[in-house]
Amino acid sequence: MKRLISGIQPSGVVTLGNYIGAIKQFVKLQNELSEADILVFIADLHAITVPQVKEKLRKNIKELAALYIACGLDPSKVHLFIQSEVHEHNQLAYIMECTAHIGELERMTQYKDKKVKQVLGVKSSLLTYPALMAADILLYDADLVPIGDDQKQHLELTRDLAIRFNNTYGDTFIVPDGYFTKNGSRIMSLTNPTKKMSKSDENPKSYILLLDDINTAKNKIKSAVTDSDGIIKYDKKNKPGISNLLSIYASLTAYSVKDLEIKYKDSNYATFKKDLADVIEETLLPIQRKFNEIINSKELDEILDDGKNYAKKLASRKISKVYNKIGLGRKI
Ligand code: ATP
Ligand code: LTN
């Protein structure tokens, strides 16, 4: 039986980028791989590598849980849990820190990008972040990890750490593969289409949040940065803005980018953007409706309790095995 795992940080409300690059893939895999064991979690420990406000963090955790379900994750098929409630993640993260080299952590693009934005000083956990991510994955012997393109480097490192540990202590971890969507693995910012869309961006016009007011979301599409030649054609290098909007459109509908280029051959950007804004509305409305139904329900807590119990069972077994391999404590 294949096992899949993935997580999202509750560092803000989920963006359309997170939805297309990650959550939509989880839902697709859940429906296609009926035999697979799927774990999805809220990566709250990852969120505190940069400063968070307590009340906001709690709200984001709960909302992310509800959004996962509102986007179509089926709790009868997927184990949904909160990372910090399964303490073995921290235990294995330390072992991964003892496996990783500082040089390979310093090479991570996400570290380099986020480091320069930290006005109150860079926390050491921002550097060791990939060790925790490796732990999240290896703790469960996951075979497949659905993620966006920006996490490719972290997954490569996870594989290297698994192989290194196995070579040192004997076969312990499964070496996981990434799973990426062909279209939409990197949705770009609406205000600067050479940068990825990110929920922690300081400019709210750069992203669409799944909980954005519908008209606000539609206006963000209408004011998205494009070029001035007016031709609706995918050309990532020379026309990054319109290419990004084409990727978004294709990811949310049955059209391919090629179909859209033909459909809008004789149209202008305003018409194209208006239609895409309608697609965004059709995407967000049912998600928001379901979100409002479950955000304050008892059911949501029960789902998270069940998920936690399941994850703990797997994680505690694995961490004992790892400690034994290394020779920590006494043999059990
Ligand atoms: P932050 O801004 O706090 O760094 P983020 O919005 O970049 O957060 P994460 O929580 O780090 O999002 O990512 C969750 C998942 O969403 C990951 O699998 C990641 O690869 C994917 N993802 C994030 N941003 C995008 C994007 N712009 N396009 C496609 N996938 C994305
Ligand atoms: N680092 C990821 C979130 C994340 C994750 C994971 C994804 C943390 N642990 C394990 C897949 C598997 C990010 O998107 N920033």
Tab-separated table of C-alpha atoms and ligand atoms in Angstrom:
chain	number	residue	atom	x	y	z
A	1	MET	CA	0.000	0.000	0.000
A	2	LYS	CA	1.357	3.416	-0.987
A	3	ARG	CA	1.498	6.121	1.664
A	4	LEU	CA	1.234	9.833	0.872
A	5	ILE	CA	1.926	12.796	3.105
A	6	SER	CA	1.869	16.553	2.740
A	7	GLY	CA	1.359	19.699	4.799
A	8	ILE	CA	0.710	23.408	4.541
A	9	GLN	CA	1.867	26.079	6.980
A	10	PRO	CA	-0.848	28.042	8.805
A	11	SER	CA	1.128	31.217	8.163
A	12	GLY	CA	-1.926	32.969	6.714
A	13	VAL	CA	-5.046	32.007	4.818
A	14	VAL	CA	-4.513	29.488	2.007
A	15	THR	CA	-3.858	31.130	-1.368
A	16	LEU	CA	-4.996	30.113	-4.812
A	17	GLY	CA	-1.356	29.002	-5.320
A	18	ASN	CA	-1.553	26.599	-2.368
A	19	TYR	CA	-4.903	25.373	-3.655
A	20	ILE	CA	-3.757	24.696	-7.217
A	21	GLY	CA	-0.226	23.488	-6.402
A	22	ALA	CA	-1.042	21.399	-3.344
A	23	ILE	CA	-4.631	20.923	-2.110
A	24	LYS	CA	-6.152	20.169	-5.522
A	25	GLN	CA	-3.489	17.470	-5.945
A	26	PHE	CA	-4.340	15.917	-2.551
A	27	VAL	CA	-7.998	15.729	-3.559
A	28	LYS	CA	-7.167	14.265	-6.962
A	29	LEU	CA	-4.905	11.610	-5.438
A	30	GLN	CA	-7.447	10.792	-2.726
A	31	ASN	CA	-9.988	10.080	-5.468
A	32	GLU	CA	-7.640	8.247	-7.830
A	33	LEU	CA	-5.674	6.129	-5.372
A	34	SER	CA	-8.418	4.460	-3.405
A	35	GLU	CA	-5.949	2.010	-1.836
A	36	ALA	CA	-3.460	4.635	-0.628
A	37	ASP	CA	-2.964	5.710	2.970
A	38	ILE	CA	-3.046	9.520	2.929
A	39	LEU	CA	-1.922	11.824	5.715
A	40	VAL	CA	-2.365	15.568	5.464
A	41	PHE	CA	-1.334	17.923	8.223
A	42	ILE	CA	-1.230	21.520	9.341
A	43	ALA	CA	2.451	22.445	9.587
A	44	ASP	CA	2.141	24.797	12.574
A	45	LEU	CA	5.698	24.163	13.821
A	46	HIS	CA	6.959	25.342	10.450
A	47	ALA	CA	4.921	28.535	10.729
A	48	ILE	CA	6.794	29.690	13.866
A	49	THR	CA	10.171	29.835	12.131
A	50	VAL	CA	9.105	33.444	11.531
A	51	PRO	CA	7.214	35.515	14.150
A	52	GLN	CA	3.476	34.793	14.576
A	53	VAL	CA	0.779	36.360	16.738
A	54	LYS	CA	-0.787	33.760	19.075
A	55	GLU	CA	-4.480	34.478	18.393
A	56	LYS	CA	-3.884	34.726	14.676
A	57	LEU	CA	-1.924	31.479	14.569
A	58	ARG	CA	-4.712	29.592	16.392
A	59	LYS	CA	-7.268	31.043	13.993
A	60	ASN	CA	-5.151	30.115	10.962
A	61	ILE	CA	-4.702	26.530	12.197
A	62	LYS	CA	-8.445	26.019	12.619
A	63	GLU	CA	-9.245	27.719	9.329
A	64	LEU	CA	-6.695	25.639	7.447
A	65	ALA	CA	-8.261	22.463	8.849
A	66	ALA	CA	-11.700	23.615	7.702
A	67	LEU	CA	-10.374	24.722	4.320
A	68	TYR	CA	-8.796	21.343	3.632
A	69	ILE	CA	-12.232	19.772	4.028
A	70	ALA	CA	-14.049	22.585	2.236
A	71	CYS	CA	-11.721	22.020	-0.749
A	72	GLY	CA	-12.756	18.380	-0.951
A	73	LEU	CA	-10.524	16.355	1.363
A	74	ASP	CA	-12.667	13.512	2.605
A	75	PRO	CA	-11.992	12.696	6.281
A	76	SER	CA	-13.101	9.123	5.679
A	77	LYS	CA	-10.219	8.719	3.212
A	78	VAL	CA	-7.563	11.071	4.601
A	79	HIS	CA	-6.034	11.387	8.079
A	80	LEU	CA	-5.981	15.092	8.916
A	81	PHE	CA	-3.924	16.247	11.901
A	82	ILE	CA	-1.971	19.104	13.446
A	83	GLN	CA	1.823	18.686	13.336
A	84	SER	CA	2.556	20.062	16.838
A	85	GLU	CA	0.135	17.545	18.409
A	86	VAL	CA	2.379	14.660	17.328
A	87	HIS	CA	5.591	15.257	19.274
A	88	GLU	CA	7.582	12.679	17.341
A	89	HIS	CA	7.983	15.265	14.564
A	90	ASN	CA	10.271	17.272	16.873
A	91	GLN	CA	12.123	14.154	17.978
A	92	LEU	CA	12.919	13.045	14.448
A	93	ALA	CA	13.676	16.634	13.369
A	94	TYR	CA	16.555	16.648	15.857
A	95	ILE	CA	17.884	13.387	14.428
A	96	MET	CA	17.642	14.953	10.947
A	97	GLU	CA	19.585	17.987	12.205
A	98	CYS	CA	22.242	15.502	13.287
A	99	THR	CA	22.207	14.070	9.757
A	100	ALA	CA	22.159	17.287	7.684
A	101	HIS	CA	25.201	19.465	7.017
A	102	ILE	CA	25.024	23.221	7.579
A	103	GLY	CA	26.234	23.845	4.016
A	104	GLU	CA	23.306	21.997	2.463
A	105	LEU	CA	20.808	23.862	4.658
A	106	GLU	CA	22.395	27.202	3.765
A	107	ARG	CA	21.958	26.423	0.077
A	108	MET	CA	18.146	26.220	0.317
A	109	THR	CA	16.467	28.951	-1.756
A	110	GLN	CA	13.565	29.357	0.664
A	111	TYR	CA	16.027	30.030	3.512
A	112	LYS	CA	17.914	32.582	1.440
A	113	ASP	CA	14.680	34.336	0.385
A	114	LYS	CA	13.077	34.431	3.826
A	115	LYS	CA	16.284	35.316	5.689
A	116	VAL	CA	16.529	38.757	4.115
A	117	LYS	CA	12.950	39.621	5.123
A	118	GLN	CA	13.537	39.072	8.873
A	119	VAL	CA	13.804	42.504	10.455
A	120	LEU	CA	13.857	41.133	14.031
A	121	GLY	CA	16.729	38.740	13.355
A	122	VAL	CA	16.905	35.345	11.682
A	123	LYS	CA	15.835	32.435	13.896
A	124	SER	CA	18.009	29.318	13.755
A	125	SER	CA	14.870	27.286	12.943
A	126	LEU	CA	14.601	29.069	9.608
A	127	LEU	CA	17.861	27.366	8.687
A	128	THR	CA	16.954	23.969	10.142
A	129	TYR	CA	13.421	24.056	8.656
A	130	PRO	CA	14.225	21.371	6.014
A	131	ALA	CA	15.317	18.969	8.762
A	132	LEU	CA	11.840	19.263	10.291
A	133	MET	CA	10.256	18.829	6.868
A	134	ALA	CA	12.346	15.709	6.261
A	135	ALA	CA	11.194	14.391	9.641
A	136	ASP	CA	7.537	15.056	8.720
A	137	ILE	CA	7.925	12.816	5.702
A	138	LEU	CA	10.313	10.090	6.877
A	139	LEU	CA	8.452	9.566	10.157
A	140	TYR	CA	5.606	7.958	8.227
A	141	ASP	CA	7.560	5.974	5.624
A	142	ALA	CA	5.787	8.004	2.943
A	143	ASP	CA	6.313	6.959	-0.676
A	144	LEU	CA	4.858	10.031	-2.340
A	145	VAL	CA	4.773	13.726	-1.397
A	146	PRO	CA	2.428	16.020	-3.383
A	147	ILE	CA	3.940	19.524	-3.265
A	148	GLY	CA	4.411	22.664	-5.336
A	149	ASP	CA	7.516	23.337	-7.342
A	150	ASP	CA	9.011	25.599	-4.633
A	151	GLN	CA	9.402	22.590	-2.315
A	152	LYS	CA	11.361	20.464	-4.800
A	153	GLN	CA	14.684	21.394	-3.226
A	154	HIS	CA	13.469	20.439	0.260
A	155	LEU	CA	12.269	17.092	-1.040
A	156	GLU	CA	15.625	16.411	-2.698
A	157	LEU	CA	17.306	17.101	0.634
A	158	THR	CA	14.844	14.781	2.390
A	159	ARG	CA	15.868	12.032	-0.015
A	160	ASP	CA	19.568	12.718	0.596
A	161	LEU	CA	19.062	12.604	4.376
A	162	ALA	CA	17.129	9.329	4.183
A	163	ILE	CA	19.865	7.739	2.066
A	164	ARG	CA	22.630	9.081	4.323
A	165	PHE	CA	20.911	7.801	7.474
A	166	ASN	CA	20.257	4.404	5.866
A	167	ASN	CA	23.907	4.133	4.837
A	168	THR	CA	25.104	4.987	8.341
A	169	TYR	CA	22.681	3.005	10.503
A	170	GLY	CA	21.174	0.426	8.148
A	171	ASP	CA	17.902	0.439	6.243
A	172	THR	CA	15.452	2.590	8.205
A	173	PHE	CA	13.694	5.065	5.951
A	174	ILE	CA	11.820	4.872	2.668
A	175	VAL	CA	13.271	7.321	0.131
A	176	PRO	CA	10.211	9.344	-0.973
A	177	ASP	CA	9.286	10.744	-4.384
A	178	GLY	CA	7.732	14.139	-5.044
A	179	TYR	CA	4.443	14.483	-6.917
A	180	PHE	CA	4.011	17.657	-8.942
A	181	THR	CA	1.179	18.917	-11.103
A	182	LYS	CA	2.103	19.605	-14.740
A	183	ASN	CA	0.201	22.865	-14.844
A	184	GLY	CA	0.173	25.164	-11.841
A	185	SER	CA	3.029	23.800	-9.799
A	186	ARG	CA	4.186	27.390	-9.362
A	187	ILE	CA	1.470	30.042	-9.460
A	188	MET	CA	3.019	33.487	-9.558
A	189	SER	CA	2.221	36.740	-7.751
A	190	LEU	CA	-0.467	38.861	-9.438
A	191	THR	CA	1.532	42.034	-8.894
A	192	ASN	CA	4.986	40.657	-9.701
A	193	PRO	CA	4.666	37.585	-11.937
A	194	THR	CA	8.351	36.696	-11.619
A	195	LYS	CA	7.800	35.932	-7.898
A	196	LYS	CA	5.703	33.040	-6.570
A	197	MET	CA	2.282	33.752	-5.077
A	198	SER	CA	2.748	33.487	-1.326
A	199	LYS	CA	0.356	33.894	1.594
A	200	SER	CA	2.996	35.794	3.575
A	201	ASP	CA	3.499	38.442	0.863
A	202	GLU	CA	3.082	41.957	2.265
A	203	ASN	CA	0.932	43.070	-0.704
A	204	PRO	CA	-2.612	41.593	-0.512
A	205	LYS	CA	-3.139	42.338	-4.218
A	206	SER	CA	-0.387	39.844	-5.054
A	207	TYR	CA	-2.451	36.848	-3.962
A	208	ILE	CA	-5.997	35.522	-3.938
A	209	LEU	CA	-6.988	33.938	-0.646
A	210	LEU	CA	-9.593	31.192	-0.658
A	211	LEU	CA	-11.518	33.241	1.914
A	212	ASP	CA	-11.271	36.557	0.051
A	213	ASP	CA	-14.545	38.344	-0.496
A	214	ILE	CA	-15.620	37.291	-4.019
A	215	ASN	CA	-15.617	40.795	-5.486
A	216	THR	CA	-12.225	41.547	-3.965
A	217	ALA	CA	-10.845	38.355	-5.509
A	218	LYS	CA	-12.324	39.193	-8.914
A	219	ASN	CA	-10.865	42.693	-8.799
A	220	LYS	CA	-7.424	41.293	-8.000
A	221	ILE	CA	-7.579	39.323	-11.258
A	222	LYS	CA	-8.769	42.366	-13.163
A	223	SER	CA	-5.884	44.465	-11.846
A	224	ALA	CA	-3.244	41.712	-12.261
A	225	VAL	CA	-0.037	42.901	-13.901
A	226	THR	CA	0.253	41.993	-17.602
A	227	ASP	CA	2.270	43.372	-20.520
A	228	SER	CA	1.072	45.892	-23.072
A	229	ASP	CA	1.096	43.916	-26.323
A	230	GLY	CA	-2.435	42.585	-25.801
A	231	ILE	CA	-1.819	39.072	-27.178
A	232	ILE	CA	-3.130	36.146	-25.145
A	233	LYS	CA	-0.302	33.689	-25.547
A	234	TYR	CA	1.740	31.561	-23.142
A	235	ASP	CA	5.320	32.833	-23.072
A	236	LYS	CA	6.691	32.563	-19.561
A	237	LYS	CA	9.882	34.443	-20.272
A	238	ASN	CA	8.564	37.439	-22.202
A	239	LYS	CA	4.943	37.515	-20.998
A	240	PRO	CA	5.039	36.212	-17.395
A	241	GLY	CA	1.824	37.976	-16.295
A	242	ILE	CA	-0.532	36.635	-18.967
A	243	SER	CA	1.221	33.227	-18.844
A	244	ASN	CA	0.469	33.030	-15.127
A	245	LEU	CA	-3.196	33.922	-15.694
A	246	LEU	CA	-3.382	31.268	-18.427
A	247	SER	CA	-1.946	28.683	-15.995
A	248	ILE	CA	-4.489	29.652	-13.347
A	249	TYR	CA	-7.363	29.475	-15.842
A	250	ALA	CA	-6.246	26.079	-17.199
A	251	SER	CA	-5.713	24.667	-13.678
A	252	LEU	CA	-9.252	25.537	-12.632
A	253	THR	CA	-11.112	24.402	-15.760
A	254	ALA	CA	-11.062	21.578	-18.291
A	255	TYR	CA	-9.297	23.822	-20.838
A	256	SER	CA	-5.616	23.364	-21.596
A	257	VAL	CA	-3.409	26.421	-22.070
A	258	LYS	CA	-3.443	25.686	-25.813
A	259	ASP	CA	-7.289	25.571	-25.848
A	260	LEU	CA	-7.352	28.946	-24.118
A	261	GLU	CA	-4.932	30.516	-26.578
A	262	ILE	CA	-7.294	29.463	-29.376
A	263	LYS	CA	-10.455	30.496	-27.510
A	264	TYR	CA	-9.074	33.988	-26.836
A	265	LYS	CA	-7.186	34.426	-30.115
A	266	ASP	CA	-9.199	37.496	-31.118
A	267	SER	CA	-9.949	38.800	-27.599
A	268	ASN	CA	-8.363	41.467	-25.465
A	269	TYR	CA	-6.957	41.207	-21.918
A	270	ALA	CA	-10.078	42.803	-20.375
A	271	THR	CA	-12.394	40.102	-21.780
A	272	PHE	CA	-9.987	37.334	-20.813
A	273	LYS	CA	-9.604	38.697	-17.282
A	274	LYS	CA	-13.371	39.078	-16.865
A	275	ASP	CA	-13.899	35.424	-17.806
A	276	LEU	CA	-11.089	34.310	-15.495
A	277	ALA	CA	-12.607	36.395	-12.685
A	278	ASP	CA	-15.859	34.431	-13.218
A	279	VAL	CA	-13.903	31.154	-13.040
A	280	ILE	CA	-12.413	32.325	-9.737
A	281	GLU	CA	-15.910	33.074	-8.430
A	282	GLU	CA	-17.125	29.598	-9.428
A	283	THR	CA	-14.109	28.080	-7.660
A	284	LEU	CA	-14.309	30.076	-4.431
A	285	LEU	CA	-18.073	30.121	-3.836
A	286	PRO	CA	-18.599	26.399	-3.055
A	287	ILE	CA	-15.399	26.303	-0.972
A	288	GLN	CA	-16.529	29.262	1.119
A	289	ARG	CA	-20.025	27.811	1.521
A	290	LYS	CA	-18.667	24.519	2.881
A	291	PHE	CA	-16.083	26.349	4.996
A	292	ASN	CA	-18.831	28.339	6.755
A	293	GLU	CA	-20.744	25.135	7.463
A	294	ILE	CA	-17.879	23.402	9.249
A	295	ILE	CA	-15.611	26.029	10.773
A	296	ASN	CA	-17.426	26.000	14.118
A	297	SER	CA	-18.597	22.386	14.091
A	298	LYS	CA	-17.782	19.705	16.655
A	299	GLU	CA	-17.087	17.406	13.727
A	300	LEU	CA	-13.953	19.338	12.824
A	301	ASP	CA	-12.393	18.671	16.248
A	302	GLU	CA	-13.339	15.003	16.030
A	303	ILE	CA	-11.652	14.721	12.634
A	304	LEU	CA	-8.463	16.304	14.029
A	305	ASP	CA	-8.550	13.988	17.093
A	306	ASP	CA	-8.903	10.904	14.909
A	307	GLY	CA	-6.096	12.125	12.661
A	308	LYS	CA	-3.833	12.785	15.631
A	309	ASN	CA	-4.418	9.319	17.110
A	310	TYR	CA	-3.696	7.606	13.815
A	311	ALA	CA	-0.536	9.660	13.153
A	312	LYS	CA	0.734	9.121	16.721
A	313	LYS	CA	0.435	5.371	16.386
A	314	LEU	CA	2.641	5.308	13.273
A	315	ALA	CA	5.036	7.983	14.518
A	316	SER	CA	5.758	6.460	17.941
A	317	ARG	CA	6.554	3.086	16.400
A	318	LYS	CA	8.934	4.705	13.923
A	319	ILE	CA	10.762	6.888	16.411
A	320	SER	CA	11.459	3.876	18.673
A	321	LYS	CA	12.932	2.092	15.688
A	322	VAL	CA	15.121	5.083	14.831
A	323	TYR	CA	16.381	5.474	18.444
A	324	ASN	CA	17.264	1.774	18.501
A	325	LYS	CA	19.141	2.007	15.213
A	326	ILE	CA	21.236	4.885	16.566
A	327	GLY	CA	21.743	3.347	20.017
A	328	LEU	CA	20.012	6.062	22.014
A	329	GLY	CA	18.792	5.232	25.537
A	330	ARG	CA	18.342	1.587	26.488
A	331	LYS	CA	17.239	-1.140	24.145
A	332	ILE	CA	13.473	-1.622	24.116
B	1	ATP	P1	4.590	31.162	3.143
B	1	ATP	O1	4.242	32.371	2.348
B	1	ATP	O2	4.249	31.283	4.579
B	1	ATP	O3	5.985	30.690	2.895
B	1	ATP	P2	3.316	29.634	1.124
B	1	ATP	O4	2.069	30.308	0.666
B	1	ATP	O5	4.516	29.776	0.282
B	1	ATP	O6	3.649	30.037	2.608
B	1	ATP	P3	3.374	26.888	2.068
B	1	ATP	O7	2.575	26.687	3.275
B	1	ATP	O8	4.835	27.027	2.246
B	1	ATP	O9	2.856	28.150	1.246
B	1	ATP	O10	3.075	25.756	0.991
B	1	ATP	C1	2.056	24.803	1.064
B	1	ATP	C2	2.007	24.026	-0.224
B	1	ATP	O11	1.577	24.888	-1.285
B	1	ATP	C3	3.356	23.468	-0.673
B	1	ATP	O12	3.167	22.197	-1.264
B	1	ATP	C4	3.832	24.456	-1.680
B	1	ATP	O13	4.733	23.896	-2.609
B	1	ATP	C5	2.523	24.854	-2.350
B	1	ATP	N1	2.611	26.205	-2.890
B	1	ATP	C6	2.919	27.329	-2.214
B	1	ATP	N2	2.900	28.404	-3.002
B	1	ATP	C7	2.579	27.947	-4.248
B	1	ATP	C8	2.409	28.569	-5.523
B	1	ATP	N3	2.562	29.871	-5.651
B	1	ATP	N4	2.078	27.795	-6.576
B	1	ATP	C9	1.893	26.461	-6.444
B	1	ATP	N5	2.047	25.803	-5.275
B	1	ATP	C10	2.386	26.521	-4.175
B	2	LTN	N1	7.647	23.127	3.774
B	2	LTN	C1	6.352	23.004	3.168
B	2	LTN	C2	5.274	22.603	4.119
B	2	LTN	C3	5.607	21.287	4.649
B	2	LTN	C4	5.502	20.036	3.978
B	2	LTN	C5	5.992	19.063	4.898
B	2	LTN	C6	5.063	19.643	2.731
B	2	LTN	C7	6.122	21.052	5.864
B	2	LTN	N2	6.353	19.731	6.030
B	2	LTN	C8	6.046	17.715	4.569
B	2	LTN	C9	5.131	18.258	2.399
B	2	LTN	C10	5.602	17.333	3.323
B	2	LTN	C11	6.033	24.287	2.527
B	2	LTN	O1	5.250	24.273	1.678
B	2	LTN	N3	6.608	25.373	2.905
